[in-house]
XYZ file of C-alpha atoms in Angstrom:
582
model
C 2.515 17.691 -22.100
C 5.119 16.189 -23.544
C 5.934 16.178 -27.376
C 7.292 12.433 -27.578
C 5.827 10.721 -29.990
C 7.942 6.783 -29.239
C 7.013 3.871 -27.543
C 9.053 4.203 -24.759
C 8.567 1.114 -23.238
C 9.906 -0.815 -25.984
C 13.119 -2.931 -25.869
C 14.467 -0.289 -28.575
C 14.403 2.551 -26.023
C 17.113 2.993 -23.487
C 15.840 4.929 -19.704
C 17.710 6.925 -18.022
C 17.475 8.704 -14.889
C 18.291 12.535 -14.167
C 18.408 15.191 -11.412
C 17.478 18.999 -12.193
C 17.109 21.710 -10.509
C 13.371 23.267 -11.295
C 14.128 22.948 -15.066
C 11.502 23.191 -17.302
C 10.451 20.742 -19.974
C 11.828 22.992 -22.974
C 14.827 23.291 -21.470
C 15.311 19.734 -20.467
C 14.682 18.959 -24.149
C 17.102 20.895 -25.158
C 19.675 20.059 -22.647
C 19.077 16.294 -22.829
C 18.071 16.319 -26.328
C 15.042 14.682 -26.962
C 11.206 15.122 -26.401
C 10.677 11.679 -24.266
C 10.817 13.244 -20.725
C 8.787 12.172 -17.702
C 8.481 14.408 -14.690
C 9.098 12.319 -11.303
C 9.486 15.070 -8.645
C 10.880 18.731 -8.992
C 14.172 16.491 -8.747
C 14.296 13.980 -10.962
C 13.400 13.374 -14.381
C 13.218 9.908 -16.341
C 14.408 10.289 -19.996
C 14.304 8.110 -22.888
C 16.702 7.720 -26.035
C 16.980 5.262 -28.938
C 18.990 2.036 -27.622
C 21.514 2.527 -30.618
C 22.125 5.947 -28.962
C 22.628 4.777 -25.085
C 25.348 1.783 -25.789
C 27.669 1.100 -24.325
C 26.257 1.531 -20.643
C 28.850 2.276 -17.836
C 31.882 4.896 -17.466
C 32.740 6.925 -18.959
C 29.309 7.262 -21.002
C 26.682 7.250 -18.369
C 26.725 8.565 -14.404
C 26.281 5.623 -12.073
C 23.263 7.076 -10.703
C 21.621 8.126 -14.226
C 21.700 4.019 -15.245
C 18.844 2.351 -13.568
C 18.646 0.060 -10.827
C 17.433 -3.260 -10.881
C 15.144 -4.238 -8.188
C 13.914 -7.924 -7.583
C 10.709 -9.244 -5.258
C 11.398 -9.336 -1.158
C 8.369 -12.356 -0.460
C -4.808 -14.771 10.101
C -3.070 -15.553 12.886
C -0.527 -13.086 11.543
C -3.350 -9.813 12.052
C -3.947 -11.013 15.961
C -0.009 -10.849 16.613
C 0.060 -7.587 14.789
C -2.769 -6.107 17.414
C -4.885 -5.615 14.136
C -8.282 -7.945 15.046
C -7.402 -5.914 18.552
C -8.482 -2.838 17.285
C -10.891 -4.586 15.327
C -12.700 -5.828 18.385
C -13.152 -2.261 20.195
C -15.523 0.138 19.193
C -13.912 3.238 20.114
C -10.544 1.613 17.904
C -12.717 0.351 15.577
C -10.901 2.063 12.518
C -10.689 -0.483 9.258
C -8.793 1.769 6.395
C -11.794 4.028 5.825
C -11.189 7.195 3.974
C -7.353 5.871 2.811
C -5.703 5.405 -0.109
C -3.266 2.043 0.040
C -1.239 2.559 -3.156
C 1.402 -1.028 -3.701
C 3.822 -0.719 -6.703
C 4.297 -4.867 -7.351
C 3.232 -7.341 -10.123
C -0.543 -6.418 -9.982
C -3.614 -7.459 -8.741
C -6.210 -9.937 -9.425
C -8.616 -6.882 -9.385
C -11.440 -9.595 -9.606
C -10.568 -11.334 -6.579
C -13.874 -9.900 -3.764
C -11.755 -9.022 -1.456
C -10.840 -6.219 -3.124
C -14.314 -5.686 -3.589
C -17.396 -3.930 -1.723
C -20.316 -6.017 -0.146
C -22.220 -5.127 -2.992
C -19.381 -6.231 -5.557
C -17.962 -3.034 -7.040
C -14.180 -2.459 -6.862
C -12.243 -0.991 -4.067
C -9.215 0.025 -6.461
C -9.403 4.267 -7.549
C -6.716 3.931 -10.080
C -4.420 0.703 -11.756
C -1.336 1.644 -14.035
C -0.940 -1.354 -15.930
C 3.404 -0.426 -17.260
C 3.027 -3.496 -19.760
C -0.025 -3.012 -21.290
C 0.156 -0.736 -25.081
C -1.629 2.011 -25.499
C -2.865 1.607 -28.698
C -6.262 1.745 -29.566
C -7.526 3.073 -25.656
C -10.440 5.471 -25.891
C -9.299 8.208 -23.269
C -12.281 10.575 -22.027
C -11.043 13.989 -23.012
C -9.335 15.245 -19.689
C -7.366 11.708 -19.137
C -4.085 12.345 -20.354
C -3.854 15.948 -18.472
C -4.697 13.398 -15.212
C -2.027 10.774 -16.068
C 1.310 12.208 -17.388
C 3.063 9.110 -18.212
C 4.437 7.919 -21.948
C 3.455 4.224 -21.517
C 1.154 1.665 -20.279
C -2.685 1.932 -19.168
C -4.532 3.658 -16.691
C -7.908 2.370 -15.642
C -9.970 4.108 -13.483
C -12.657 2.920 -11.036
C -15.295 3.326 -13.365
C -13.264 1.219 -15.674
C -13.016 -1.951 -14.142
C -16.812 -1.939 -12.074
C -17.734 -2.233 -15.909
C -15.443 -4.885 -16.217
C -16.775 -6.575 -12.663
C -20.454 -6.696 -14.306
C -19.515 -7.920 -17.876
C -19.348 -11.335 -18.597
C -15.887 -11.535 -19.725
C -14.132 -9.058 -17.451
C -10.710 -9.266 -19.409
C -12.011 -8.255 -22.544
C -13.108 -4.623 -20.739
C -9.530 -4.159 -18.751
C -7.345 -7.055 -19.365
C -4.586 -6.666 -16.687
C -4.019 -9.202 -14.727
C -1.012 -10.552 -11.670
C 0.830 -13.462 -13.442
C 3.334 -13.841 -10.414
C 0.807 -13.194 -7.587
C 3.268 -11.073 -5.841
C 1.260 -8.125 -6.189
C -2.081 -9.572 -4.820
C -0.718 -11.408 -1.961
C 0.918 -7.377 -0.775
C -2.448 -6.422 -1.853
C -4.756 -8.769 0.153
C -2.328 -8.687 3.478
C -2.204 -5.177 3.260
C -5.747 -4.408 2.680
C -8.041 -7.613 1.611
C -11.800 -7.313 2.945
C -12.798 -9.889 4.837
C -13.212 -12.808 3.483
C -16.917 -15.099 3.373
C -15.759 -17.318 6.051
C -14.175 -16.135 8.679
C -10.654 -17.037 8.112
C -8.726 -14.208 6.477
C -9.024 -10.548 6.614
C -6.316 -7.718 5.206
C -4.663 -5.324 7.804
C -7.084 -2.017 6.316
C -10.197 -4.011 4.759
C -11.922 -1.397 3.903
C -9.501 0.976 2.318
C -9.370 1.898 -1.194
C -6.647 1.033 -3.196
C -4.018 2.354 -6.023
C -2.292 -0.172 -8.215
C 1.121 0.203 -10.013
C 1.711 -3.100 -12.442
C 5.526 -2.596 -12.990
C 6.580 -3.461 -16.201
C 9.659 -6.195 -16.315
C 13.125 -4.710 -16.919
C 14.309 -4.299 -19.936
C 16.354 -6.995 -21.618
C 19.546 -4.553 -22.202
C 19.472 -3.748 -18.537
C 18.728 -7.232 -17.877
C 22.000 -7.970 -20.124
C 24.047 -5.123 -18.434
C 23.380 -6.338 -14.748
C 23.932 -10.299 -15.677
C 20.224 -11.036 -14.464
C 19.363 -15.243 -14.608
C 16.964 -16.313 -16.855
C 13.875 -16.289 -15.788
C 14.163 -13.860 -12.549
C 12.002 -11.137 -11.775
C 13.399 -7.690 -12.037
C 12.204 -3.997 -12.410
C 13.968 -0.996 -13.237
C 13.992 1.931 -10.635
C 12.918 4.013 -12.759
C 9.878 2.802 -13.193
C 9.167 2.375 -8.854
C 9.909 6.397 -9.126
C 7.246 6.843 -11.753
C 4.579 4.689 -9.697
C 5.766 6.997 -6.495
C 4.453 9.584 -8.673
C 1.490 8.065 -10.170
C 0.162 7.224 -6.915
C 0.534 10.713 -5.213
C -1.068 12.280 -8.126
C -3.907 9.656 -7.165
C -4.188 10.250 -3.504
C -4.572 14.085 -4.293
C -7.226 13.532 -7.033
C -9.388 11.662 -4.171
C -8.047 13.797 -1.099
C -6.875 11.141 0.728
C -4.058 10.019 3.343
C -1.817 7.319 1.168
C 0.188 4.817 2.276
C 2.829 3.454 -0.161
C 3.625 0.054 0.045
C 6.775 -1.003 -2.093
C 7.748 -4.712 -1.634
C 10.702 -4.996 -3.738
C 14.621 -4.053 -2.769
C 18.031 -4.304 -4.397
C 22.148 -4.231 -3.376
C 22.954 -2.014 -5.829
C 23.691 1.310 -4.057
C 25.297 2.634 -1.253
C 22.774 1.768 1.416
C 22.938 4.779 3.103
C 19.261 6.054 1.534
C 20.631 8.361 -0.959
C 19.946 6.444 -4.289
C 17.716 7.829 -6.275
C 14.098 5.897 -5.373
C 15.392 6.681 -1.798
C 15.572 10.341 -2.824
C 11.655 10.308 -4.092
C 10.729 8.385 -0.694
C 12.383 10.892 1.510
C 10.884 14.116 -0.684
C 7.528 12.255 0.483
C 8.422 13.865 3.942
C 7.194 17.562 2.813
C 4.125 16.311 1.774
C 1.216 15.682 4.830
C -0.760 12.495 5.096
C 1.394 10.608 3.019
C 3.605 7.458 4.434
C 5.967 4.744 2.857
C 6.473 1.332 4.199
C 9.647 -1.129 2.392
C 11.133 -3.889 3.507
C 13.830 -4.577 5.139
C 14.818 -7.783 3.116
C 16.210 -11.124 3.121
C 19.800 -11.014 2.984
C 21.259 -11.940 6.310
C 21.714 -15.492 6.031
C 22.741 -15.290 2.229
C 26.402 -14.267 2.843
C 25.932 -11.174 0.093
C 27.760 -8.787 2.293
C 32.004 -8.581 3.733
C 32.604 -5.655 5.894
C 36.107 -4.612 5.416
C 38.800 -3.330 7.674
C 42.033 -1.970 5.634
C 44.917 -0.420 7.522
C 46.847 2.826 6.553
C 49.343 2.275 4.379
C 51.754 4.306 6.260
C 51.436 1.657 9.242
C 53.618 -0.722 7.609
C 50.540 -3.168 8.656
C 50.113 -4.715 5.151
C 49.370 -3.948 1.411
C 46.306 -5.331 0.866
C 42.871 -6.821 2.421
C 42.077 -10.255 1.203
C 38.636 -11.259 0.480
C 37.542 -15.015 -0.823
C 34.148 -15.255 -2.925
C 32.801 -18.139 -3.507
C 31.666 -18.830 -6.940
C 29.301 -21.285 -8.066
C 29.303 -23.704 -11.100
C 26.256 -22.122 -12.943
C 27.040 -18.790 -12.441
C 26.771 -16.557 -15.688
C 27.983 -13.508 -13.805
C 27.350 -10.558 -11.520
C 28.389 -7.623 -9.792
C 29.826 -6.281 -7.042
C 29.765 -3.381 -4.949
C 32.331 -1.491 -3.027
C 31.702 1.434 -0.939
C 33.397 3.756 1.110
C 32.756 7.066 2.931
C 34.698 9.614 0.547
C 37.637 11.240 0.779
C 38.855 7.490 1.381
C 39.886 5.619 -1.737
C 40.747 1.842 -2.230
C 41.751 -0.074 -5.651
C 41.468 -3.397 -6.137
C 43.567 -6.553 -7.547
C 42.379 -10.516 -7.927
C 43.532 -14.065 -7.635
C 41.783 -16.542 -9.696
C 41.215 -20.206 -8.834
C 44.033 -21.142 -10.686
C 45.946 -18.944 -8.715
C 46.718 -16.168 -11.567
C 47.125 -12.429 -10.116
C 46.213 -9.429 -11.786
C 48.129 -6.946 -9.525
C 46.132 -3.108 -8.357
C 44.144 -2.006 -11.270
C 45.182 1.995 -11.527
C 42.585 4.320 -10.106
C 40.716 6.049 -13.367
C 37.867 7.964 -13.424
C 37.828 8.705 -16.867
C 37.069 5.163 -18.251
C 36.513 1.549 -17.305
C 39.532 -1.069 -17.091
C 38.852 -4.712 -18.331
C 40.988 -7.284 -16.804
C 41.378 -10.802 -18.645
C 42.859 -13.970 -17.447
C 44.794 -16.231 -19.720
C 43.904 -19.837 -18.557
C 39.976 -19.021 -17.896
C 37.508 -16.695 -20.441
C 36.415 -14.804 -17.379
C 36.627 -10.492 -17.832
C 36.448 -8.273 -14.935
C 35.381 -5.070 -15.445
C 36.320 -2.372 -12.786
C 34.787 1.760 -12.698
C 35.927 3.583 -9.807
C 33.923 6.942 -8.693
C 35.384 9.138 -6.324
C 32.037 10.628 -5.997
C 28.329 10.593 -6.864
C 25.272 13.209 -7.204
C 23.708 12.177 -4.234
C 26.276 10.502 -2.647
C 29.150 11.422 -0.848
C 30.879 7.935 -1.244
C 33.863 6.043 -3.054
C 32.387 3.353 -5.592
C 34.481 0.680 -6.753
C 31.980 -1.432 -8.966
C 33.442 -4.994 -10.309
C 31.578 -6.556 -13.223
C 32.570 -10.692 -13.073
C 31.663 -11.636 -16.511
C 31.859 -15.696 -17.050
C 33.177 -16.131 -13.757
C 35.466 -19.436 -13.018
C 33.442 -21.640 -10.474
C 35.801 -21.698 -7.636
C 37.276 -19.318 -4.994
C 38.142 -16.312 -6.603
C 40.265 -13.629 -4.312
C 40.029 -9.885 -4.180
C 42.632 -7.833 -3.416
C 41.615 -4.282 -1.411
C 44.513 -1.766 -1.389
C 44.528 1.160 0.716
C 45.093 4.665 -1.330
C 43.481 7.398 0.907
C 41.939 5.684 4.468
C 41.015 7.424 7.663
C 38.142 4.880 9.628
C 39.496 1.999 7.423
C 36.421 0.716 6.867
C 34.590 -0.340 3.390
C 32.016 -2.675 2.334
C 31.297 -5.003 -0.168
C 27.888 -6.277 -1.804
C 26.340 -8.797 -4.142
C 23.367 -8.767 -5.769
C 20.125 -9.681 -4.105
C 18.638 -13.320 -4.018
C 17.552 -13.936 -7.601
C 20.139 -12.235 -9.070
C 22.813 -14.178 -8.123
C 23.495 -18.295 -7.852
C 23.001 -19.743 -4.441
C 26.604 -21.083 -4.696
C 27.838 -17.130 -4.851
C 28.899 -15.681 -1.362
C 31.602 -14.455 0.659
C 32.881 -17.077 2.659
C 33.491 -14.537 5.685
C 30.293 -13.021 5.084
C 29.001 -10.417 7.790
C 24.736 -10.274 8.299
C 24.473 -6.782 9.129
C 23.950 -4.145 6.861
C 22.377 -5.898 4.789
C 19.223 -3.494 4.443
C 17.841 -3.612 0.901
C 17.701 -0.224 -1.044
C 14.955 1.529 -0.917
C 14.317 0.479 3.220
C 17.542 2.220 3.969
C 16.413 5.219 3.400
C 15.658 7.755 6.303
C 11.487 8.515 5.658
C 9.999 4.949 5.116
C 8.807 2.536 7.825
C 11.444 -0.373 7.233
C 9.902 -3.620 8.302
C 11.781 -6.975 8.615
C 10.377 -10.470 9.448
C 9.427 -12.878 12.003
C 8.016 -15.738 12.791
C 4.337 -14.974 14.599
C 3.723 -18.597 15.846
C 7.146 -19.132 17.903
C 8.255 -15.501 18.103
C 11.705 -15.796 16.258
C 13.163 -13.896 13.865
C 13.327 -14.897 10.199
C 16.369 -16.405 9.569
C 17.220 -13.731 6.549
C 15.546 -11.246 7.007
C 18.150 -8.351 6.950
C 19.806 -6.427 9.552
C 21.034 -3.191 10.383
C 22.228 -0.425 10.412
C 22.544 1.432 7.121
C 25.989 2.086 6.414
C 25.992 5.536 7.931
C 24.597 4.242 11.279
C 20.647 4.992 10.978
C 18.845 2.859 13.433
C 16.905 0.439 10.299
C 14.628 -1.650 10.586
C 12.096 0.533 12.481
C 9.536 -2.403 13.223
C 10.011 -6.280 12.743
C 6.474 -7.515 11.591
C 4.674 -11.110 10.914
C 6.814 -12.726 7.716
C 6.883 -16.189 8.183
C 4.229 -18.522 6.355
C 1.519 -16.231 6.111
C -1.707 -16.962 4.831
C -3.189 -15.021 2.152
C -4.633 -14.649 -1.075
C -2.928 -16.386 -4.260
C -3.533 -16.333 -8.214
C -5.170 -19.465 -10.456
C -5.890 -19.757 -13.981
C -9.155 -20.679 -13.661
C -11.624 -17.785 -13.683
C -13.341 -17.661 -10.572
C -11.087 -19.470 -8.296
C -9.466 -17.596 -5.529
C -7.151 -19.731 -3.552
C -5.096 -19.091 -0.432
C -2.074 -19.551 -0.211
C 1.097 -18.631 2.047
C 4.357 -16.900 1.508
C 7.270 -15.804 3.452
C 9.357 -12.692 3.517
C 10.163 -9.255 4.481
C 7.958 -7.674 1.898
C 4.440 -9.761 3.234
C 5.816 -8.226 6.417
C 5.625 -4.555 5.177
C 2.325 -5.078 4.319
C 0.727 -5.695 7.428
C 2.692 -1.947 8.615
C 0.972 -0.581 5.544
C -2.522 -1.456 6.707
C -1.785 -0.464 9.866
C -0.589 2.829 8.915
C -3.468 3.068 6.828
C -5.896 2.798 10.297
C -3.830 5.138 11.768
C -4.957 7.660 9.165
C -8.142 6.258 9.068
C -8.770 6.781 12.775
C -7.455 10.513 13.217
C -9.345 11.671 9.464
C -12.456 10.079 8.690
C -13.309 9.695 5.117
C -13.571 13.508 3.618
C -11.436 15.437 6.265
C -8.140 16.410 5.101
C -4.591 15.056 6.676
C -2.423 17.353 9.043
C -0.220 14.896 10.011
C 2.832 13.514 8.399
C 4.160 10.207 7.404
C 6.909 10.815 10.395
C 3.964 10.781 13.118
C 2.680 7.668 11.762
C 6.064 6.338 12.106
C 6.419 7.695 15.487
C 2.810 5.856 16.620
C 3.728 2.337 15.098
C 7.387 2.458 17.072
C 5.998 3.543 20.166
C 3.257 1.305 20.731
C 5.639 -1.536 19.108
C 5.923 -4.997 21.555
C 9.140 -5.331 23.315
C 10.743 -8.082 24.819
C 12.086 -6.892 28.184
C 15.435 -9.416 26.936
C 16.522 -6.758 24.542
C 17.875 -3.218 24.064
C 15.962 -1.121 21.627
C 16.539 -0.431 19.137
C 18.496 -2.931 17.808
C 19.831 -4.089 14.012
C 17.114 -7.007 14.173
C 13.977 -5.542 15.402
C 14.373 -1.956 15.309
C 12.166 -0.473 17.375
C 10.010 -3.664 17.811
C 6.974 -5.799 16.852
C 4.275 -4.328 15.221
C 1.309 -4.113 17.751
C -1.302 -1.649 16.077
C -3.855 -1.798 18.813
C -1.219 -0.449 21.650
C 0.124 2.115 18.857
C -3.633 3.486 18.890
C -3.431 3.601 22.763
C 0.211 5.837 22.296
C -1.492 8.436 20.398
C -4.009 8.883 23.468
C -0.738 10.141 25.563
């Protein structure tokens, strides 16, 4: 067990993320020098320092890779499309989560809500990690904290909150609770019982469940990254830890577990190898264990240029030109260039009054601030020739008080072979509306962690007409993997919502890639369900399941397949059952 002794989870602590190689927690102490360690994989640790310590964030103090992530929320008629009330209807199909462990790492869950509840009213949910609840004051039964390994928040156990279900004031017992309603709505497409009348039911209703409550960033990541007021964000490091938290669960209960993570970010070089997409694909040694993200919804948001630059020993030009598009309320951002390495690319601007700041040198030893002397804006520009777990040229540009206008950057060649780069803004939320390219390009535009090579990637479409959502994103990643797998119902679907008044449970609908995920979720949870029943141990893999859901996917004999829309196709669970009869 660890020897820290600090409240990690405070704003005076500063997370960081790092990769070892089998260390041991002595000698990570020593090496990283302090006691605050948590253990994600045999890969990665998260470590924690005093704020005062970590400052200033960026190069040359801090890897890009050791800084964490920000990650922001991708948002039943819907279960017939998906072939779920198919298998419902047949006996020998007849396979309703049974046995499997549904783990979602979101906002929460109204864990009072019945339809995360048994007929007879006790809870479905194993295990909740409340991140943002303290500590303090929790009476642990002596052989918790060997069972939960974490430095922060709450866990409450099944036992837990059935004595909260029976008491009359059910907060007062385990007081965590889904402000946003993000979390439930995952929760209750993904695996909500049926409901009293006859007008909603979850993909897996009668799975159990694992809950991660992800605590909101932190306000000096928050500060580093530019986030708005008021959006929702949540540090990667913290999605790793709930990976964790809710494989440690699935082996205390010997159970298949699906992992259903409904949140993406930008940041990263979309080619699976950030670190979250690191502790999805590790998933793939383990059996009876699959991971569902979505796609996202960036393809009609203009957040992505692809970039062609010529040699510079063509004589074809100096420099690529891109415009961006900067609206009036824009506090600032950043952006994201990648290349495959060895190439190498620098970068100059053009203001909207028309100042240039010529090439900024390529310097990997420390950051370069560029100011402009008729506007307050700073640009701050880190180049990285390479990364951990990334063989990639970064070029990372931090707009700080941007001028509203059309600002112009300039891409110059240094070391090109294929020519091409590409350039990224942060996800919707994180950014103004007003912000895009203005010769955006909607492919590529797969949200970290769904690029990544061992989770189902779902995007979004509309079940009543048939079309696909208007953003959800679009393929490939930017080393050519064929993402999304499977394009699943996103569009207005009904579900369970939040209210403020105890014992109301309303319905309500949302739209986006990451309801879509959840209906492949439950799915994959039946699959499981069908081929173990409750007690039998998994010998299958999260790849099989995969495998199963694109198979039996619906395909519209108009299309090739895969494509950078649908993937593989639409989800149809009741034909994937019949695939795993051949």
């Amino acid at each position: 067990m660890s020897k820290c002794a600090a409240n990690v989870a405070s704003q005076d602590y500063a997370d960081f993320i790092y990769r070892h190689s089998s260390a041991t927690l002595e000698e990570l102490s020593r090496l990283l020098g302090t006691d605050c360690i948590s253990f994600v994989n045999e890969s990665y640790v998260v470590y924690y320092v005093p704020l005062a310590e970590a400052l200033p964030l960026g190069v040359p103090n801090r890897s890009y890779e050791s800084v964490p992530a920000l990650f922001g929320l991708m948002d039943t008629t819907s279960m017939e499309a998906s072939g779920v009330l198919s298998t419902f209807r047949q006996p020998a199909l007849g396979s309703s989560g049974e046995g499997v462990l549904v783990g979602l790492i979101d906002t929460g869950i109204d864990y009072q809500n019945p339809l995360f509840c048994h007929p007879g009213g006790t809870t479905r949910i194993l295990g909740l990690w409340d991140q943002t609840a303290d500590d303090s004051g929790f009476e642990l039964p002596g052989n918790r904290p060997f069972l939960f390994p974490f430095l922060y928040g709450k866990e409450y156990l099944e036992e837990d909150i059935n004595r909260a279900l029976f008491h009359d004031d059910p907060l007062s017992i385990v007081p965590s609770t889904d402000t946003n309603g993000h979390g439930t709505f995952m929760a209750g497409i993904a695996a909500g019982g049926m409901s009293v009348s006859p007008d909603f039911t979850g993909a897996a209703p009668r799975c159990s469940l694992g809950i991660v409550k992800l605590k909101p960033a932190k306000q000096y990541l928050r500060d580093y990254y530019m986030i708005p007021d008021g959006a929702d964000a949540y540090q990667s490091d913290d999605i790793m830890l709930g990976i964790t938290y809710l494989t440690l669960l699935a082996r205390r209960h010997r159970m298949p577990l699906v992992i259903c993570l409904g949140l993406g970010t930008n940041y990263g070089g979309h080619t699976g190898a950030s670190p979250v997409g690191e502790v999805l694909n590790g998933l793939r040694s383990f059996l009876g264990v699959t991971a569902v993200c979505p796609a996202g919804n960036e393809a009609g948001l203009r957040h992505h240029y692809l970039g062609r630059a010529a040699s510079p020993a063509d004589g074809s030009g100096d420099f690529d030109e891109i415009e961006l598009r900067v609206g009036d309320e824009e506090k600032g951002f950043v952006i994201e260039l990648w290349a495959d390495s060895p190439e190498i690319y620098t970068v100059g601007f053009v203001s909207p009054t028309g100042e240039v700041i010529q090439r900024v040198p390529l310097s990997l030893s420390s950051e370069t601030t560029v100011r402009f002397s008729l506007e307050s804006t700073a640009i701050v520009v880190s180049y990285a020739t390479a990364l951990g777990t990334q063989s990639s040229f970064l070029a990372a540009l931090r707009f700080i008080d941007p001028l509203p206008g059309i600002w112009r950057i300039r891409v110059y060649p240094t070391i090109v072979f294929s020519g091409a780069y590409h350039m990224w803004l942060p996800v919707q939320g994180f950014v103004s509306p007003d912000t895009y390219f203005l010769q955006a390009d909607p492919y590529t535009t797969i949200v970290t962690p769904g690029n990544a090579d061992f989770p189902i990637t779902v995007s979004a479409y509309n079940h009543m007409d048939g079309s696909l959502f208007i953003h959800s994103s679009r393929g490939y990643t930017r080393d050519g993997r064929v993402k999304p797998d499977l394009a699943a119902p996103g569009v207005d679907v009904y579900g369970p919502g939040i209210s403020s008044v105890p014992g109301e449970y309303p319905m309500v609908r949302m739209t986006g890639s990451s309801v879509a995920a959840a209906h492949v979720a439950g799915a994959a949870a039946n699959i499981y369900s069908r081929q173990y029943p409750a007690g039998s141990y998994p010998n299958i893999g999260g790849d099989l399941v995969k495998t199963s859901l694109t198979r039996g996917a619906g395909r519209n004999p108009n299309y090739t397949y895969p494509n950078r829309e649908w993937g593989y196709g639409t989800l149809n669970l009741y034909d994937s059952f019949l695939s795993l009869r051949e």
